[in-house]
Short mmCIF file of C-alpha atoms and ligand atoms in Angstrom, two decimals:
data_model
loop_
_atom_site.label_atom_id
_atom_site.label_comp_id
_atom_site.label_asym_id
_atom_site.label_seq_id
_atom_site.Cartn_x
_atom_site.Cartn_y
_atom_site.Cartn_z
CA UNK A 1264 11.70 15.16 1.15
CA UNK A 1265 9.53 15.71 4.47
CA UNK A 1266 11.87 15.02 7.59
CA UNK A 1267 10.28 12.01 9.62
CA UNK A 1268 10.22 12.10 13.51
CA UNK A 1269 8.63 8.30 14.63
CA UNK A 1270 7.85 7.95 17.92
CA UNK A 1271 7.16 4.44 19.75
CA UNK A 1272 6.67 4.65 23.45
CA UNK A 1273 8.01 1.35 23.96
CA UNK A 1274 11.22 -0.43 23.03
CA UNK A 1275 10.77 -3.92 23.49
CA UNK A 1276 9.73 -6.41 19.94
CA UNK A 1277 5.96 -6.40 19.79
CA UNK A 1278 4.67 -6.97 16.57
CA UNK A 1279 4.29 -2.81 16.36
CA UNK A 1280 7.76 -2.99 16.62
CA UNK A 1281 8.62 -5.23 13.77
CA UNK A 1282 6.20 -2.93 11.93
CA UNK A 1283 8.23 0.49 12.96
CA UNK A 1284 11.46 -1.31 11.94
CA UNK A 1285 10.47 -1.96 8.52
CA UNK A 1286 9.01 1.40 8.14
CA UNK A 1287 12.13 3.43 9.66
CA UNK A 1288 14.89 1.00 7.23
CA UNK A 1289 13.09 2.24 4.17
CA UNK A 1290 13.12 6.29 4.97
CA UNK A 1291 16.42 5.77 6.25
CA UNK A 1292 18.58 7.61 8.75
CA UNK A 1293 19.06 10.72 6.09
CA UNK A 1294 14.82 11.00 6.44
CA UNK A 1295 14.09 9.78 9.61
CA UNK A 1296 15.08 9.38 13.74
CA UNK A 1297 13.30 7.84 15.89
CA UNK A 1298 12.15 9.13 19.71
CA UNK A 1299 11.56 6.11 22.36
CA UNK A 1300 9.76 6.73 25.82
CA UNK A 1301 11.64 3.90 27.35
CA UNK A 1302 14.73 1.68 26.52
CA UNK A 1303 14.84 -1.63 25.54
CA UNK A 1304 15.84 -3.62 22.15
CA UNK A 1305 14.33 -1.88 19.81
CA UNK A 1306 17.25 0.64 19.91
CA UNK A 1307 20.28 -1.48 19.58
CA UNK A 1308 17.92 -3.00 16.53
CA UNK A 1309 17.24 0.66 15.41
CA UNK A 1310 21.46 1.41 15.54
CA UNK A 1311 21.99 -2.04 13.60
CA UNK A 1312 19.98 -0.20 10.45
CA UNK A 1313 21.70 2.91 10.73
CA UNK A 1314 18.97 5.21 12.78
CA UNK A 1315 19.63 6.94 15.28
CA UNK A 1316 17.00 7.22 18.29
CA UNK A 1317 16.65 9.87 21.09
CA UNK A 1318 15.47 8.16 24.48
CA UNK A 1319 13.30 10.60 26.05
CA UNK A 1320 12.25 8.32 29.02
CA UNK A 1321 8.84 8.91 30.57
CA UNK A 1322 7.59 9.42 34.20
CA UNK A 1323 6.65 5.73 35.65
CA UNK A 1324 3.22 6.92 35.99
CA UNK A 1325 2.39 7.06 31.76
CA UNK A 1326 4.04 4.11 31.07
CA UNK A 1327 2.05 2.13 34.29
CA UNK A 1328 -1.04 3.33 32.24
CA UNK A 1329 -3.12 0.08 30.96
CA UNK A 1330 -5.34 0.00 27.86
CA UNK A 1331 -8.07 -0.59 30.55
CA UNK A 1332 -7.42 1.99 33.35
CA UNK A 1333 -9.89 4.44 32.15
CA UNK A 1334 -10.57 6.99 34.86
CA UNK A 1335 -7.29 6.02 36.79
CA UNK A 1336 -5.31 6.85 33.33
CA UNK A 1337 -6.31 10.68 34.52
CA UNK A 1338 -2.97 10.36 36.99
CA UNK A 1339 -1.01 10.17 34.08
CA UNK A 1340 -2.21 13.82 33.02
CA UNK A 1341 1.01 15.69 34.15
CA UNK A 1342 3.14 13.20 32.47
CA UNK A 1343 1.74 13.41 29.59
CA UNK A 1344 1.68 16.90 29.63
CA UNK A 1345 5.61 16.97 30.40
CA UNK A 1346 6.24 14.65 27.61
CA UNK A 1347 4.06 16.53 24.74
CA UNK A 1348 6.37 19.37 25.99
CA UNK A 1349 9.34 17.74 25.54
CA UNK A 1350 8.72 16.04 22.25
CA UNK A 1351 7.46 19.51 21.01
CA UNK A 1352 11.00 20.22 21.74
CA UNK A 1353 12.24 17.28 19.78
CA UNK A 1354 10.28 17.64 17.03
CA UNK A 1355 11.91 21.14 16.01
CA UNK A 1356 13.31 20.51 12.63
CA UNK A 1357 11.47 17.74 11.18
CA UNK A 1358 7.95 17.85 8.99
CA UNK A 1359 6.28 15.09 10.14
CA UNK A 1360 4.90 13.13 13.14
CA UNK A 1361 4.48 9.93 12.82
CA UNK A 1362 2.97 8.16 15.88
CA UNK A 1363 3.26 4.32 16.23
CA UNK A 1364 1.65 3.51 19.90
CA UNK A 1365 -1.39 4.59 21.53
CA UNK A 1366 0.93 6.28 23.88
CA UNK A 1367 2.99 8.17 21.49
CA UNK A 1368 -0.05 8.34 19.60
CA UNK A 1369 -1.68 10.39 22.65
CA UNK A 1370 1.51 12.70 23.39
CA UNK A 1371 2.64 12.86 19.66
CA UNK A 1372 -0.85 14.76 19.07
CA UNK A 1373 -0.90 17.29 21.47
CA UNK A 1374 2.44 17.82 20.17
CA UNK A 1375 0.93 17.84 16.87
CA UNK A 1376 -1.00 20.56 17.84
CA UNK A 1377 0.98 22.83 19.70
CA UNK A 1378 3.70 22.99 17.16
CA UNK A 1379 1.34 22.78 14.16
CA UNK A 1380 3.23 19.89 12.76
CA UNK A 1381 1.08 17.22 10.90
CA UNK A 1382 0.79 14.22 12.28
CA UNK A 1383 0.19 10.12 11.00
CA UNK A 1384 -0.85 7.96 12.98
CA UNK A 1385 -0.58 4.38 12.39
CA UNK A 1386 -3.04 2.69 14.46
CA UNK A 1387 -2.24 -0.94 15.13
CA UNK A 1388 -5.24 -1.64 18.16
CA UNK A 1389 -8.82 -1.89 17.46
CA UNK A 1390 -10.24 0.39 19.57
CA UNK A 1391 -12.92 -1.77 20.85
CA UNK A 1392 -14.18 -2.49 24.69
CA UNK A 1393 -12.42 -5.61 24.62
CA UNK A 1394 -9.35 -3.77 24.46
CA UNK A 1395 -9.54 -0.13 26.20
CA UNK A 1396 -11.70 1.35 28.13
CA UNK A 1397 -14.41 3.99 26.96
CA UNK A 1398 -12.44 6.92 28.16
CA UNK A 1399 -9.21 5.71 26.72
CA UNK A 1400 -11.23 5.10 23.12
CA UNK A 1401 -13.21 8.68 23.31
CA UNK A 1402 -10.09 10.66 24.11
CA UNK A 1403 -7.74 9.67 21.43
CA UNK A 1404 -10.38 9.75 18.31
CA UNK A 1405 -11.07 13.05 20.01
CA UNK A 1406 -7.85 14.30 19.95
CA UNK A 1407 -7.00 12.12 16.17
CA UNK A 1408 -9.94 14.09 14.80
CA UNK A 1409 -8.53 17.49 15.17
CA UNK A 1410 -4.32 16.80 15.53
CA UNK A 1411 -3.94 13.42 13.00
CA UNK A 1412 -3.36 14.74 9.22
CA UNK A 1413 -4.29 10.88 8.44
CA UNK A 1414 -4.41 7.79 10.46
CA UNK A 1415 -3.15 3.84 9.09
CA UNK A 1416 -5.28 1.30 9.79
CA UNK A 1417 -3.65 -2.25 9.70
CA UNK A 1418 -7.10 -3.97 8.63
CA UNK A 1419 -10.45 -3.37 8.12
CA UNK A 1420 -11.22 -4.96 11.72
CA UNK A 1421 -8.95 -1.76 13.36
CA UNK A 1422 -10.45 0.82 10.64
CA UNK A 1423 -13.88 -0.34 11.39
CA UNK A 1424 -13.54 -0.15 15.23
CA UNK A 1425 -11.62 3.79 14.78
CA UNK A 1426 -15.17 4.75 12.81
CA UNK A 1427 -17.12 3.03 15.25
CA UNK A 1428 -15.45 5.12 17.86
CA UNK A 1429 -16.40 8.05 15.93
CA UNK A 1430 -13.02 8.38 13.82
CA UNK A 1431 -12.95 10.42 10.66
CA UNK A 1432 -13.24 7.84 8.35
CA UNK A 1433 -11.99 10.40 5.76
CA UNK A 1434 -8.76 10.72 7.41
CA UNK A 1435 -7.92 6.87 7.55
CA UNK A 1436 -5.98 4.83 5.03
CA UNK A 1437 -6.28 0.77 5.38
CA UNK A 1438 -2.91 -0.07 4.95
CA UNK A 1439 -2.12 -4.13 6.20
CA UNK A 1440 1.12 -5.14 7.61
CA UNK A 1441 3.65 -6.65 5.07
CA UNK A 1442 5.69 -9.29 6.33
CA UNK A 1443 9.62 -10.31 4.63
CA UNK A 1444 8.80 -13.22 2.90
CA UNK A 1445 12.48 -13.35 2.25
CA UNK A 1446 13.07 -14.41 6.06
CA UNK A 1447 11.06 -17.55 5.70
CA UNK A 1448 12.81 -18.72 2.55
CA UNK A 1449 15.52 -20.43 3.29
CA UNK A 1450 14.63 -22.21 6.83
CA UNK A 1451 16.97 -24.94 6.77
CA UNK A 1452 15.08 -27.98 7.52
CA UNK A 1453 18.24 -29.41 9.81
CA UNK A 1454 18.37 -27.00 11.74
CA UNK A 1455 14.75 -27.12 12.52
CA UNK A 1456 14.53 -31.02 13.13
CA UNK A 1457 17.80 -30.54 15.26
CA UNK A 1458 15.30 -27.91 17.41
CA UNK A 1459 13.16 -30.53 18.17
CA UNK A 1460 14.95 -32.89 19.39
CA UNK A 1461 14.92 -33.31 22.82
CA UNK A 1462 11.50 -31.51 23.30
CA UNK A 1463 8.78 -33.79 22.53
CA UNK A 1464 9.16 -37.45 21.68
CA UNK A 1465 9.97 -38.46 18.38
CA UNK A 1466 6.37 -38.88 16.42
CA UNK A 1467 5.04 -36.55 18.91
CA UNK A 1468 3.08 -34.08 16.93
CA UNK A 1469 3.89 -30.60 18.30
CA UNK A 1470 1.76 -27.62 18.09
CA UNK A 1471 3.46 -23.84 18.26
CA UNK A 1472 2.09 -20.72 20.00
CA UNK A 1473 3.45 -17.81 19.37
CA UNK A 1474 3.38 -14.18 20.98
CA UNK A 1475 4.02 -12.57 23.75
CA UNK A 1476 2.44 -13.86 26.76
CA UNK A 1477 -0.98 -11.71 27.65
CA UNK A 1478 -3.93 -12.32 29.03
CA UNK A 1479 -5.45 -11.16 25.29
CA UNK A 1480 -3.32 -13.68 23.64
CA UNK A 1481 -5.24 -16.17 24.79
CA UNK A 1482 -1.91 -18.94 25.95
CA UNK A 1483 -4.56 -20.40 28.21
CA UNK A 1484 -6.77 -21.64 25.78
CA UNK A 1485 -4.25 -23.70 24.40
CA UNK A 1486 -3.29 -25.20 27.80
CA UNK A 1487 -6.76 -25.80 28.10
CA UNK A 1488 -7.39 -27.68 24.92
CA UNK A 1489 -3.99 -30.12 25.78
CA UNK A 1490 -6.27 -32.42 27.89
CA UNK A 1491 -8.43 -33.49 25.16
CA UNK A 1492 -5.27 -34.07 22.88
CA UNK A 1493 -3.28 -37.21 24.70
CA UNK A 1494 0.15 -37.52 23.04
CA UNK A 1495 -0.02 -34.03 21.75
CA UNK A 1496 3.38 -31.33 22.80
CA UNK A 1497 2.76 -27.58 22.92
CA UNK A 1498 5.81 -25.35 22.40
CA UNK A 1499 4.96 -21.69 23.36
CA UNK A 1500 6.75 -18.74 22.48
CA UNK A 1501 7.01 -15.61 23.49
CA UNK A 1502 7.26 -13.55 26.99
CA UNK A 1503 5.93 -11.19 29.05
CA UNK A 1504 6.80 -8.27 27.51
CA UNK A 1505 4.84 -5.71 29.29
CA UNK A 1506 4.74 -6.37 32.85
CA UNK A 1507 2.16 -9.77 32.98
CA UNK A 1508 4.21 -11.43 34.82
CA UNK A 1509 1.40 -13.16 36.44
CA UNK A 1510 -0.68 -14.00 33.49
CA UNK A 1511 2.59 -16.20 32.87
CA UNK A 1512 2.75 -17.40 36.39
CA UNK A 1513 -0.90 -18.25 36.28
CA UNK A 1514 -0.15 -20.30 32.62
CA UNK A 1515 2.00 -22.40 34.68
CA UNK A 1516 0.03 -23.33 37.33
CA UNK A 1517 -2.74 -23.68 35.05
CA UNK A 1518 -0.65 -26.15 32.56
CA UNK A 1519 -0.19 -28.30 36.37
CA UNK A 1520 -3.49 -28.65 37.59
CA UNK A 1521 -4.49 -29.73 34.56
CA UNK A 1522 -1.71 -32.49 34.30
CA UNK A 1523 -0.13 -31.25 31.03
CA UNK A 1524 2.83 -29.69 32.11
CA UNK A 1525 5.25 -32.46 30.95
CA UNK A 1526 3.69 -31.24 27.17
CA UNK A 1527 3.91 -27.80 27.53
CA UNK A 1528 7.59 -26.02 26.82
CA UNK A 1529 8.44 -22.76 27.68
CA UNK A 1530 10.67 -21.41 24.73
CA UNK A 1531 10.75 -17.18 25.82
CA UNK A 1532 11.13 -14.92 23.96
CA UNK A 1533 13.42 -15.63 20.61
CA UNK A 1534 15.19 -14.45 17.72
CA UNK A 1535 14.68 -17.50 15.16
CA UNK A 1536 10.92 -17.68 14.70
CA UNK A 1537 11.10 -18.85 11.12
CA UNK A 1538 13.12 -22.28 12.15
CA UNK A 1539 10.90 -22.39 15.20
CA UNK A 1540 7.46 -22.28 13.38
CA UNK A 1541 9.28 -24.94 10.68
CA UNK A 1542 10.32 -27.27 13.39
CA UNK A 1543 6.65 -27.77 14.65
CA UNK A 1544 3.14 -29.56 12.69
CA UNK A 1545 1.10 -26.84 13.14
CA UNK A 1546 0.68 -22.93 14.69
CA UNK A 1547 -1.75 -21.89 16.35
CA UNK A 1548 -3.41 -18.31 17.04
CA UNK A 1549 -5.62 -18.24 20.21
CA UNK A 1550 -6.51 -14.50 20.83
CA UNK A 1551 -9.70 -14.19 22.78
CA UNK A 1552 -9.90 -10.59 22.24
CA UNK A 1553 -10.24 -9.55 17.96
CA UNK A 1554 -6.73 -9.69 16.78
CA UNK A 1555 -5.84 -6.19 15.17
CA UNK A 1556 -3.75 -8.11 12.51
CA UNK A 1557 -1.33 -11.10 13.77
CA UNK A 1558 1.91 -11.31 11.87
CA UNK A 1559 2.38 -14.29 13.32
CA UNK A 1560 -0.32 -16.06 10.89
CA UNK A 1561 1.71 -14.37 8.11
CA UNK A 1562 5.07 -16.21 9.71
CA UNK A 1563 3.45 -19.36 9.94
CA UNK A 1564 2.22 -20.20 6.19
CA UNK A 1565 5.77 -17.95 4.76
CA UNK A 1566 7.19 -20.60 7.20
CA UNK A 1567 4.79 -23.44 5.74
CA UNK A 1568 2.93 -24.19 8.27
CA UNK A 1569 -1.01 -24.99 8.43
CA UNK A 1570 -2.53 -21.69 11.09
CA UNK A 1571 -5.50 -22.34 13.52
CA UNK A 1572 -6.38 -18.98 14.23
CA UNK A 1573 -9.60 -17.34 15.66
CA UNK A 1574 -11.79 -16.33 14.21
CA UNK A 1575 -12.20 -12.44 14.21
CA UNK A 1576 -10.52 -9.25 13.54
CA UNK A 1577 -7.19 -9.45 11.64
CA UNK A 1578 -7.23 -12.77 11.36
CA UNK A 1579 -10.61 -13.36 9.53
CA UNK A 1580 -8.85 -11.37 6.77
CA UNK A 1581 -5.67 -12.62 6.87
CA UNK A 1582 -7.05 -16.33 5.99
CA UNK A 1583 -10.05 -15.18 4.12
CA UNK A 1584 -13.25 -14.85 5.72
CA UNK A 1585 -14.33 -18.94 4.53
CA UNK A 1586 -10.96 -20.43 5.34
CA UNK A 1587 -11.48 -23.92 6.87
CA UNK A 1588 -8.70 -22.80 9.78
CA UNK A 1589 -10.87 -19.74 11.75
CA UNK A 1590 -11.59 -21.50 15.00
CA UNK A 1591 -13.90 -20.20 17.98
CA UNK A 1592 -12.32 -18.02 20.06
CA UNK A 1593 -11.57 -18.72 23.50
CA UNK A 1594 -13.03 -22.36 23.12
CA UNK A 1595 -10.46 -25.36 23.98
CA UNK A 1596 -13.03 -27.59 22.84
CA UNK A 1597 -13.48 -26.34 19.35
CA UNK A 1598 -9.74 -25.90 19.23
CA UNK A 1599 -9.10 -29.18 20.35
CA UNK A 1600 -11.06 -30.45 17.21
CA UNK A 1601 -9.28 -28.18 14.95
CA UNK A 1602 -5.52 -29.49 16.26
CA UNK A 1603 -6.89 -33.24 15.25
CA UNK A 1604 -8.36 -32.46 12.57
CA UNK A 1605 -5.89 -30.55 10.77
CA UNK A 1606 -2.83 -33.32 12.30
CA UNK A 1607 -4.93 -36.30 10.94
CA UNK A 1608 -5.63 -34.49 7.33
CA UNK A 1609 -3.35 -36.66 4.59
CA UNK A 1610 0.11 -34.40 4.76
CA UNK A 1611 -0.51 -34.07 0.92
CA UNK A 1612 -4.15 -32.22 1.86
CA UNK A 1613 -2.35 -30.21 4.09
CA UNK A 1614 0.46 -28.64 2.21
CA UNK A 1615 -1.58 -27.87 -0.69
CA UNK A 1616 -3.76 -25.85 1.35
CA UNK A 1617 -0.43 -24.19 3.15
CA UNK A 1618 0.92 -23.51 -0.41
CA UNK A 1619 -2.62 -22.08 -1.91
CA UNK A 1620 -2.93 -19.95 1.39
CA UNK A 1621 0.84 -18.54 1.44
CA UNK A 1622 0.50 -17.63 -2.27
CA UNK A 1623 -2.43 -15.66 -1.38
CA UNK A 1624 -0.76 -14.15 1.77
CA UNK A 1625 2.51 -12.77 0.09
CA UNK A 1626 0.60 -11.25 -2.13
CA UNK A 1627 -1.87 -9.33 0.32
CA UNK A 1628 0.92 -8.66 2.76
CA UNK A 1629 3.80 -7.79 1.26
CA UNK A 1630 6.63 -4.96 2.58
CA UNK A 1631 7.49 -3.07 -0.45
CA UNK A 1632 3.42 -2.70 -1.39
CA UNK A 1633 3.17 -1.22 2.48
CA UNK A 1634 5.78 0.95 2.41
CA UNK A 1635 4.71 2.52 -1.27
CA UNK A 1636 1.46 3.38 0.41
CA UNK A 1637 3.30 4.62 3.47
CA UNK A 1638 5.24 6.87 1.19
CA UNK A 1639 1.91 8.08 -0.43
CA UNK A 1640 0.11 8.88 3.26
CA UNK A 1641 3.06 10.95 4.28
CA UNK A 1642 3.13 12.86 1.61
CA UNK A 1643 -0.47 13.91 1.47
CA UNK A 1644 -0.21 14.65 5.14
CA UNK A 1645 2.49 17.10 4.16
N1 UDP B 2207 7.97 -12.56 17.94
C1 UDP B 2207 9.33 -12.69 18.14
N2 UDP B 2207 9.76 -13.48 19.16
C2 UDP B 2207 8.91 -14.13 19.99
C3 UDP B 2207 7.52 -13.98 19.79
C4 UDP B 2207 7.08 -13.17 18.75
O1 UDP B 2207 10.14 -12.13 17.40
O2 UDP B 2207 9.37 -14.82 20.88
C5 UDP B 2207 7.50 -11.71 16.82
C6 UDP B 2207 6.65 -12.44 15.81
O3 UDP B 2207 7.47 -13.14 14.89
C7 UDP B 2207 5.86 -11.30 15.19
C8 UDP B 2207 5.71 -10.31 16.35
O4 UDP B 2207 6.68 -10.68 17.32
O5 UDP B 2207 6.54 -10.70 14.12
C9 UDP B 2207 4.34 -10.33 16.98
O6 UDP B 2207 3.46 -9.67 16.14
P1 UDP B 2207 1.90 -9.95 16.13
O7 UDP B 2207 1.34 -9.02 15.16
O8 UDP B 2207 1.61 -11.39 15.90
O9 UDP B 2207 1.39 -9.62 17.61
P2 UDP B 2207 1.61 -8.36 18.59
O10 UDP B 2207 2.60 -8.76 19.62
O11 UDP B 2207 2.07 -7.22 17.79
O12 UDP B 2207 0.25 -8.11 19.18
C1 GLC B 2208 -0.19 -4.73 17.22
C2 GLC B 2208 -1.30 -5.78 17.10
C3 GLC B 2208 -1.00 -6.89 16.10
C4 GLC B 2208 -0.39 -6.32 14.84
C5 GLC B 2208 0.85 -5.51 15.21
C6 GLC B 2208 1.59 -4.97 14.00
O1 GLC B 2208 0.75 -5.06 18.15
O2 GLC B 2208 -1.60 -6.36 18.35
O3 GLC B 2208 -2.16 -7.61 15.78
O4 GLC B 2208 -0.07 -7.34 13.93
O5 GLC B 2208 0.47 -4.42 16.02
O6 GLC B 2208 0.89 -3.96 13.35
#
């Protein structure tokens, strides 16, 4: 059995996150450790499974690096260089390298290649403009062309934009997220209605965003749409996780100006997100930038909830490319239309169409499926 080394540069619950914790509970802590580059949740969660972690904390100046610095990212360079060195060190004794963030992804291939250790890297970003910039995109399918064994794409959208790039499509397998269906089984209705009260007037419908709070994610689009919906409450989800602190300050004074703030709740970041997305009529997914998969529109129907999502990237194949719910991106109009139509359908319509699209995703996006074709890209990288 190849000895795992997983490395995540960050430690707080992104969706990636979720991902690594599945993957790391199923090689277990006789297989696998995991190496952070900063602290944060993720390790105490790590520790409740059994695995242990080794923080090796990075210089300010990588983790300051944005997805669209390009040039600037170049003052990273010696930090970079002093963590490759150091997870070289770190890696002595396992097989395998398996990368998890564009960060690690970056440091965990030079490492890769000055140890001669194989590396996987499972790529959960499109690589796109509307997510890095060019230099960002050239340098790592440089460097995953000649230091990643294979690379795991979590949808066609994210394999699609790594060939684009100029990937090795040979080295990529598409792999999609699975998502514990077993979480969103037994959300107990009480506890769900007992949620709600006290937020929104009773008959109020309420609509639920969830994820954390980024320009990307598109939060504003919903605030935007809450004008054309009189009566309608909007219960968002989710924080700032990495440092956009004034996306979220500008969400606020955007949800004033526009005279909905009375409608809009403020929830944070939680731990229950399967009572959550039960307590409200509908989720919605407003990511103005192609969503590389969205687990979150997986939560919603497990949860049995109708999902407005737009309409691109991961989400296009998460509903199916004709699914009546794919909404224009970054339009509060359109999205406007969808929330009324979708709360005025008869309930019956509705939940038929939740129950058709749930059986479909559980099926597509299951954890044991993922983690059998895990298995099966680490060992041919071995
Ligand atoms: N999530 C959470 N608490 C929150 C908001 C989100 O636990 O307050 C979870 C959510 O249930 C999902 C993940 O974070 O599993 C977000 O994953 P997604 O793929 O939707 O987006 P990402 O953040 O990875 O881009
Ligand atoms: C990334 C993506 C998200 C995806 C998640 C899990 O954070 O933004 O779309 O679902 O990884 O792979």
């Amino acid at each position: 059995m190849p000895r795992i080394l997983i490395v995540n540069h960050a430690a707080e619950l992104g969706g990636a996150e979720h991902g690594l914790l599945d993957i790391a509970a199923h090689f277990g802590p006789a297989r696998c450790h995991v190496v952070l580059f900063a602290d944060g949740p993720l390790r105490a969660r790590l520790a409740d499974i059994g695995i242990a972690t080794t923080l090796l904390a990075a210089p300010r100046s990588l983790l300051r690096v944005r997805r669209e610095d390009g040039w600037r990212a170049l003052t990273a360079v010696p930090s970079v260089l002093l963590m490759v060195l150091r997870l070289a060190w770190a890696a002595r004794g396992y097989d395998v390298l398996y990368v998890n963030s564009q960060k690690a992804a970056m440091v965990g291939m030079l490492a890769g290649l000055l140890t001669g250790r194989p590396v996987v890297w499972h790529l959960r970003d499109i690589l796109s403009p509307a997510h890095f910039a060019r230099l960002q995109r050239q340098a790592v399918v440089w460097l995953a062309n000649r230091a990643a064994r294979r690379v795991i794409a979590i949808s066609e959208a994210t394999q699609q934009a790594f060939v684009a790039c100029g990937g090795d499509p040979r080295r990529v397998a598409m792999v999609p997220n699975g998502i514990d269906a077993a979480r969103f089984a037994g959300i107990d209705a009480l506890d769900a209605a007992a949620l709600r009260v006290g937020m929104a007037p009773a008959g109020a419908p309420v609509v639920g965003l969830f994820g954390r709070i980024t320009p990307w994610k598109g939060q504003h689009v919903l605030i935007s749409a809450l004008p054309d919906l009189p009566g309608v409450h909007a219960v968002i989800v989710g924080d700032a996780l990495f440092g956009e602190v004034a996306y979220r300050h500008a969400l606020h004074a955007l949800a004033e100006r526009l005279g909905v703030a009375g409608r809009v709740h403020w929830l944070g970041h939680r731990g229950d997100i399967p009572t959550l997305m039960r307590m409200v009529d509908l989720v919605v997914h407003t990511s103005v930038a192609p969503e590389p998969f969205g687990r979150v529109i997986v939560e919603a129907l497990l949860a049995g909830r109708p999902v407005l999502a737009s309409d691109q990237g991961g989400p296009r194949e998460v509903l199916g490319e004709e699914s009546p719910w794919l909404v224009a991106p970054e339009n509060p109009p359109a999205l406007a239309g969808a929330i009324r139509r979708t709360l005025a359908a008869p309930p019956g319509d509705v939940a038929a169409s939740v129950q058709a699209a749930r059986v479909r995703v559980r099926g597509l996006f299951d954890v044991p499926q993922m983690l059998r074709r895990i298995e099966r890209v680490v060992a041919e990288a071995t």
